[in-house]
XYZ file of C-alpha atoms in Angstrom:
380
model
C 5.220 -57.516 -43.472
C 6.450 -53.918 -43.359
C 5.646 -51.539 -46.067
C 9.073 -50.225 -46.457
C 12.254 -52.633 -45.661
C 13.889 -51.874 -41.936
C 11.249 -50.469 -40.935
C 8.364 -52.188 -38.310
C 4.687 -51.779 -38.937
C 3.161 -51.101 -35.263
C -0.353 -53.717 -37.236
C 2.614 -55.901 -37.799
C 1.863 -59.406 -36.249
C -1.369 -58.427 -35.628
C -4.236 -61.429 -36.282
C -7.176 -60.422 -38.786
C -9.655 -60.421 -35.846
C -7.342 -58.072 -34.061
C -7.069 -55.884 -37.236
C -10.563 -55.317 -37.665
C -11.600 -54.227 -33.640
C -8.408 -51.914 -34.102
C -10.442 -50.306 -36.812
C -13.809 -50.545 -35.522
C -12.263 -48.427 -32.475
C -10.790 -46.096 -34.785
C -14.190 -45.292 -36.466
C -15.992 -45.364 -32.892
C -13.357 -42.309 -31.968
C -14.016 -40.101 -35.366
C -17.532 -41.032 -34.555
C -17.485 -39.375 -30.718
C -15.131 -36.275 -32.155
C -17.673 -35.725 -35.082
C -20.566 -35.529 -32.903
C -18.532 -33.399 -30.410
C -17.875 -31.216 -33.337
C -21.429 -31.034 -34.458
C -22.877 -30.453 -30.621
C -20.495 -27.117 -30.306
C -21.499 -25.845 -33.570
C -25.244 -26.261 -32.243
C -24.529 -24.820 -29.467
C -22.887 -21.543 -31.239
C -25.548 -21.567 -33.261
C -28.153 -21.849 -30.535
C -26.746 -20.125 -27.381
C -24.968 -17.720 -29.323
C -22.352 -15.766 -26.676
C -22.976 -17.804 -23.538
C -22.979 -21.317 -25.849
C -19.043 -20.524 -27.200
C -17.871 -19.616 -23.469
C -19.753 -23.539 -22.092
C -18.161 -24.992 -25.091
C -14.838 -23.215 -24.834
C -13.687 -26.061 -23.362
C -14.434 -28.526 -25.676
C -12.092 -26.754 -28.223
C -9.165 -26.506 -26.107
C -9.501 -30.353 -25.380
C -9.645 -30.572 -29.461
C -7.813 -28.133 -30.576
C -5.720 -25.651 -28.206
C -2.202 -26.091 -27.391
C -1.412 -29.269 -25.098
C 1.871 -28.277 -23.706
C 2.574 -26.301 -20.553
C 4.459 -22.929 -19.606
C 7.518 -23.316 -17.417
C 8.288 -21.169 -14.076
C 5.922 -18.782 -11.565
C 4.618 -16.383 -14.332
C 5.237 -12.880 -15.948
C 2.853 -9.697 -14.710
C -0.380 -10.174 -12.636
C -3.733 -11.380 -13.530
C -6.438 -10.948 -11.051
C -9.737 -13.333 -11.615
C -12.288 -14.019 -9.595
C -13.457 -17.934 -8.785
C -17.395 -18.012 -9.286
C -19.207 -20.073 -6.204
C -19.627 -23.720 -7.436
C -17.233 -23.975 -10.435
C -15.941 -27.015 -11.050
C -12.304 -27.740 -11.595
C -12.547 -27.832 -15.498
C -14.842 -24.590 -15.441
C -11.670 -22.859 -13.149
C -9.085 -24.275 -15.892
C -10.727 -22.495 -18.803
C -11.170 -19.670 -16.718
C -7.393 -19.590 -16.521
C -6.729 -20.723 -19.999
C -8.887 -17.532 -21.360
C -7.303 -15.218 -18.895
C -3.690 -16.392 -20.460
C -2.719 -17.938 -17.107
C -2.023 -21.538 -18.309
C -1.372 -23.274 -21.821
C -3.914 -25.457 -21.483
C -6.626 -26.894 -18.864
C -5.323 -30.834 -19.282
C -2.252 -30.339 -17.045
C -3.705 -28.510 -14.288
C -6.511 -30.765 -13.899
C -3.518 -33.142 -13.378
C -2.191 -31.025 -10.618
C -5.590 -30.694 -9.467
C -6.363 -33.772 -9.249
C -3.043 -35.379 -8.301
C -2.417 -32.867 -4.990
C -6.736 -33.667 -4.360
C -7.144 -29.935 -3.935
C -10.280 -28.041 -3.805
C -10.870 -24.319 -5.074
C -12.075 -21.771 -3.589
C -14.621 -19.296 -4.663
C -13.371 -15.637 -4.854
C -11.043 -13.343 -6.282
C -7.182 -14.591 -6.727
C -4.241 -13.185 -7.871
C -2.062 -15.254 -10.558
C 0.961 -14.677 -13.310
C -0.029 -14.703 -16.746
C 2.109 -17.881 -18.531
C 2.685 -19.827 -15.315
C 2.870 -23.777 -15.078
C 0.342 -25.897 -13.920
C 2.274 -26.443 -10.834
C 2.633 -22.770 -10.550
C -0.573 -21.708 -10.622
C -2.231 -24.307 -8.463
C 0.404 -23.407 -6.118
C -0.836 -20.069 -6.031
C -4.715 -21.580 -5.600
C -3.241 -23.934 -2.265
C -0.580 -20.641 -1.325
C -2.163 -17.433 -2.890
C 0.028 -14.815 -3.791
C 0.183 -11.920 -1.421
C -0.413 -8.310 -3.007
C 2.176 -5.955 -2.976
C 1.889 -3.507 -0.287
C 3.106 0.156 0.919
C 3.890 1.101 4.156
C 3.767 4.646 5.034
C 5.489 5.397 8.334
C 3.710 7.755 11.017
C 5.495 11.440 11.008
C 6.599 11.189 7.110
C 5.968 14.111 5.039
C 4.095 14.273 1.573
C 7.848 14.624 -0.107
C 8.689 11.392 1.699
C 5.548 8.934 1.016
C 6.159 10.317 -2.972
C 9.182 8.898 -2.887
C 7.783 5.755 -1.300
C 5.473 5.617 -3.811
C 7.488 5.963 -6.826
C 9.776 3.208 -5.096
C 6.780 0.860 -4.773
C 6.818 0.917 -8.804
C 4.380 3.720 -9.392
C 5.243 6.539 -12.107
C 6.450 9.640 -10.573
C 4.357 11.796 -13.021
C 1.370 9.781 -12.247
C 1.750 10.490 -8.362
C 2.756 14.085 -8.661
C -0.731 14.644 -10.651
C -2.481 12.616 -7.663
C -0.802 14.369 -4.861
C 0.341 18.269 -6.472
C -1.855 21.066 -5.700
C -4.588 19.111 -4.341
C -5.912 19.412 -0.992
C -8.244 16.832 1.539
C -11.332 18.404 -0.904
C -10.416 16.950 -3.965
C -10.884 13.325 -2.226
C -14.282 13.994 -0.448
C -12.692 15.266 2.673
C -14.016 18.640 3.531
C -11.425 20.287 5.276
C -9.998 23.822 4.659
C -5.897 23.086 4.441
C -3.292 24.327 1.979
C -2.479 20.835 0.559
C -2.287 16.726 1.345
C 0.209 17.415 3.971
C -0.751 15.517 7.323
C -4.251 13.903 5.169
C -2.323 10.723 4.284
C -2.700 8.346 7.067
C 0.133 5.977 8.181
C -0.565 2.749 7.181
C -0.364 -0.315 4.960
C -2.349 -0.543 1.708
C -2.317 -3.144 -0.626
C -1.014 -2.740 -4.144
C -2.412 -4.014 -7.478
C -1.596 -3.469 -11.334
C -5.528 -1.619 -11.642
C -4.850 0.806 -8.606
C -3.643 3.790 -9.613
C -1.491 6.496 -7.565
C -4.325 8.310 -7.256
C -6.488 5.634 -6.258
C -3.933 4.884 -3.199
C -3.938 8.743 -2.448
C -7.769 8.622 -1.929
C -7.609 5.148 0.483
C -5.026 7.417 2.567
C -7.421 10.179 2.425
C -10.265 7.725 3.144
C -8.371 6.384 6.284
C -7.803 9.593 7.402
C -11.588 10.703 7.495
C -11.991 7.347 9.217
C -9.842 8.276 12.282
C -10.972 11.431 12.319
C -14.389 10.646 12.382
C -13.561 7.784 15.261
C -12.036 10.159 17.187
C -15.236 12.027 17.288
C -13.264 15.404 15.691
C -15.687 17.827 13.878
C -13.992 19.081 10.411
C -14.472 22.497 11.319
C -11.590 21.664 14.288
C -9.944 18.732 12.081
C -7.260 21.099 10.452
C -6.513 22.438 14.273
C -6.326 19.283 15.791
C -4.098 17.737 12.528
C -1.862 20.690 12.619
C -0.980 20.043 16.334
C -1.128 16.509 16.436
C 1.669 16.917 13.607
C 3.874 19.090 16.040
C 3.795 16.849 18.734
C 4.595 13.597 16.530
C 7.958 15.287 15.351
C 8.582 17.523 18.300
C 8.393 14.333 21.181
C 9.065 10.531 21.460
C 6.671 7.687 21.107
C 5.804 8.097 25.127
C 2.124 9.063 25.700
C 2.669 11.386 28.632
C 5.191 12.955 26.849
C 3.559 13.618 24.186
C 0.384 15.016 26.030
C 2.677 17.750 27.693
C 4.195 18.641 24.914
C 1.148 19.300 23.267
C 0.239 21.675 26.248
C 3.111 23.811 26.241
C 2.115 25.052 22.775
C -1.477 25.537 23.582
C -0.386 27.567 26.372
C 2.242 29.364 24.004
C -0.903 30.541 21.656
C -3.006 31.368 24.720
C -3.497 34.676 26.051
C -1.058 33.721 29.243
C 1.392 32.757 26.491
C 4.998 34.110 27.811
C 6.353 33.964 23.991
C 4.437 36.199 22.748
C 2.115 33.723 21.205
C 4.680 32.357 19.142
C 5.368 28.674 18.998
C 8.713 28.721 18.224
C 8.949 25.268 16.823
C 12.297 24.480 15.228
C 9.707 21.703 13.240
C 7.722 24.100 11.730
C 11.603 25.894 10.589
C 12.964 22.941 9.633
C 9.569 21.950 7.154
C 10.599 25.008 5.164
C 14.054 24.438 5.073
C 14.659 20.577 5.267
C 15.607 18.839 8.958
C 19.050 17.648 9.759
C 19.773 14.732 11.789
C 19.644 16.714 15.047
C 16.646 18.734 14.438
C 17.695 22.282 15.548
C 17.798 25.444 13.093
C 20.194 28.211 12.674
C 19.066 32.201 13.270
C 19.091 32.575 9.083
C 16.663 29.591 9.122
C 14.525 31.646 11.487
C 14.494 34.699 9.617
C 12.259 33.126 6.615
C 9.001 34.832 6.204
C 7.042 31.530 5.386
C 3.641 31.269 7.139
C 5.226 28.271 8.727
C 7.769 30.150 10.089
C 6.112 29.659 13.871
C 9.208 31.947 15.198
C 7.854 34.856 13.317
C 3.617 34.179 12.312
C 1.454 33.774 15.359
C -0.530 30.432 16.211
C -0.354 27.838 14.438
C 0.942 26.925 10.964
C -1.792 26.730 8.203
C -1.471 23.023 8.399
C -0.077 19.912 9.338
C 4.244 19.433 8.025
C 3.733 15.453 8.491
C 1.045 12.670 8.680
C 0.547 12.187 12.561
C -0.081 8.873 14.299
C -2.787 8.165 16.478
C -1.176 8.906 19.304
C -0.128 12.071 18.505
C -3.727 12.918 17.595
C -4.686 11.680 20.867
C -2.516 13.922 23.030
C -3.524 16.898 20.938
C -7.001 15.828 21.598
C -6.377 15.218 25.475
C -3.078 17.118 26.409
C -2.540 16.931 29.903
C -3.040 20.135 32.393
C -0.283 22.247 33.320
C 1.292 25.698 32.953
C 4.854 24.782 31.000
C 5.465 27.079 28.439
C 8.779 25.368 27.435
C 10.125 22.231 26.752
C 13.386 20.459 25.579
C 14.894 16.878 24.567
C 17.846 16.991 26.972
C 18.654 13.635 25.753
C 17.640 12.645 22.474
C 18.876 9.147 22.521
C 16.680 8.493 25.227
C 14.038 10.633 24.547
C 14.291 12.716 27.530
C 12.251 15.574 28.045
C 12.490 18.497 30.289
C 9.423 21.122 30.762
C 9.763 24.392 32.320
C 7.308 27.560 33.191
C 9.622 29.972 33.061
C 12.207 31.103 30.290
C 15.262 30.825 32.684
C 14.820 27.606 33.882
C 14.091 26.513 30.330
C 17.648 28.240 29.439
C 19.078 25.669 32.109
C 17.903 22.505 30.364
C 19.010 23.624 27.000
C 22.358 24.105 28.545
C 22.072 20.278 29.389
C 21.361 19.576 26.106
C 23.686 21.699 24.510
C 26.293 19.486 26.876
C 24.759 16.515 25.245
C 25.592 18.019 21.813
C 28.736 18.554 22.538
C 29.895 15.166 23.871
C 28.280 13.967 20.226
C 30.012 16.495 17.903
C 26.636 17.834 16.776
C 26.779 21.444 17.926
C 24.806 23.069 14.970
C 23.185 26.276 16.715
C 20.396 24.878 18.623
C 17.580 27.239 19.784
């Protein structure tokens, strides 16, 4: 009969036999928990740091939480899978690192998708679900990346920085007044400019700006040293390489005559005086617009990268050059032009003279081009 009227005793209609093996399995189960109890504290006692992180998992079975987070996570947790750990071993991995509640429902997942885990590092959420996280095991998560484009200047991968969720304080102290020595590079340049390579490099919460600054520096040591380039010519070769990539299109043969017309300008049969006259170098000083040519005032500035007015070349690169650029500097193709102009620069079309009058009649061409696209603003 129930203890308390309305109400239903689950023992109720129970036989005596039944009553007593209900409570002999009761006292069997305090039994097994007691002398799980009593093995853990042994093994504290005995294995002292290594004995609580084997019996970790005992105590979350007994005594941690039992429910489950909901959704994909909050900020990242990188961990790293040991070779040979079994399922359980992974779940209190992940319960410790504060990626799951607790190990019971993931072993679920586990167990009910029949996947196996790999050994190695892996990139999770801190408070995801079960489902969530062994969706990231069978799916792992992809790192964040940044792409830096070929041709952009330091002022440009900054910003790309900063937009890729870095502090702008932190990047400007990895990138500000330093030059290719401060990241083991040991080339003599004014700054970064043209040292951080175009390319993709993957992000993660313990990479700092300046530890993506040195990969781009790293990379760039790499090509340079694949392209067989001593560092007493690396600045040279940089520096040009930079000129062509913003000077010419994409097209290889292009590029490889451009890069000999301003050899030949800085050569002793140079018919500009050894000037360069690079409206590239003008516009570094005093910002490009969209059709790349410069006004006479613009020309005027007294900036060592002013290559209308300082001989040679400009102390150093004024973007980060792509291979190919660095190729034709490296291999520019044979010829006596002297000048060159984009007589179409939707197309990319490039005209190359030896002599100052004929060049006069392709900038007239492009001038027309101008024209015909309202974007008259001085030229050469």
């Amino acid at each position: 009969m129930s203890p308390f009227p309305g109400e239903f005793s689950e023992d109720e209609g129970l036989t005596r036999s039944d009553l007593k093996a209900k409570k002999h399995r009761r006292m069997l189960r305090r039994r097994r928990t007691t002398a799980i109890v009593v093995i853990c504290v042994l093994v504290f006692g005995i294995g002292g740091f290594f004995g609580v992180r084997a019996a970790g998992g005992v105590f979350e079975d007994l005594f941690g939480p039992k429910g489950d987070y909901e959704g994909a996570g909050t900020s990242e947790v990188s961990v790293k899978i040991p070779p040979g750990a079994s399922a359980r071993s992974v779940a209190n991995q992940l319960v410790e690192a504060g990626v799951i509640m607790n190990s019971e429902p993931f072993l679920d997942e586990i167990e009910r998708r029949d996947v196996t885990i790999q050994a190695g590092p892996l990139i999770l959420r801190e408070k995801m679900s079960s489902k969530a996280a062994v969706d990231a095991i069978v799916d792992p998560i992809k790192p964040p990346k940044i792409t830096i484009a070929e041709g952009r200047k330091i002022d440009q991968i900054k910003a790309k920085m900063v937009q890729s969720g870095m502090k702008a304080e932190e990047v400007d102290k990895a990138i500000d007044d330093k030059t290719p020595k401060d990241y083991g590079l040991d080339v003599d340049t004014p700054s970064l400019e043209g040292y951080l390579y175009p390319a993709t490099y993957n992000l993660n919460k313990d990479k700092t700006a300046e530890d993506i600054v040195s990969q781009m520096v790293d990379k760039t040591k790499q090509e340079i040293d694949k392209a067989g380039i001593e560092l007493d010519d690396a600045n040279r070769i940089m520096t040009l390489a930079s000129l062509v990539e913003i000077e010419s299109p994409g097209d290889e043969a292009v590029r490889k005559k451009v890069a000999r017309v301003f050899l030949n300008r800085i050569s002793e049969e140079s018919k500009t005086g050894k000037l360069l006259q690079s409206d590239a170098t003008v516009a570094y000083i005093h910002g490009a617009r969209s059709d790349l040519t410069t006004t006479k005032k613009e020309r005027e500035s007294d900036s060592p990268y002013n290559t209308y007015k300082k001989k040679g070349l400009p102390p150093g690169p004024i973007n980060s050059p792509s291979s190919g650029a660095v190729e034709a500097a490296l291999n520019p193709t044979k010829g006596d032009w002297q000048f060159f102009v984009a007589t179409n620069p939707d197309t990319g079309e490039t005209k190359f003279a030896t002599t100052y009058k004929e060049h006069q009649k392709n900038v007239e061409i492009y001038r027309k081009w101008l024209k015909q696209h309202g974007e008259d603003n001085g030229g050469k």
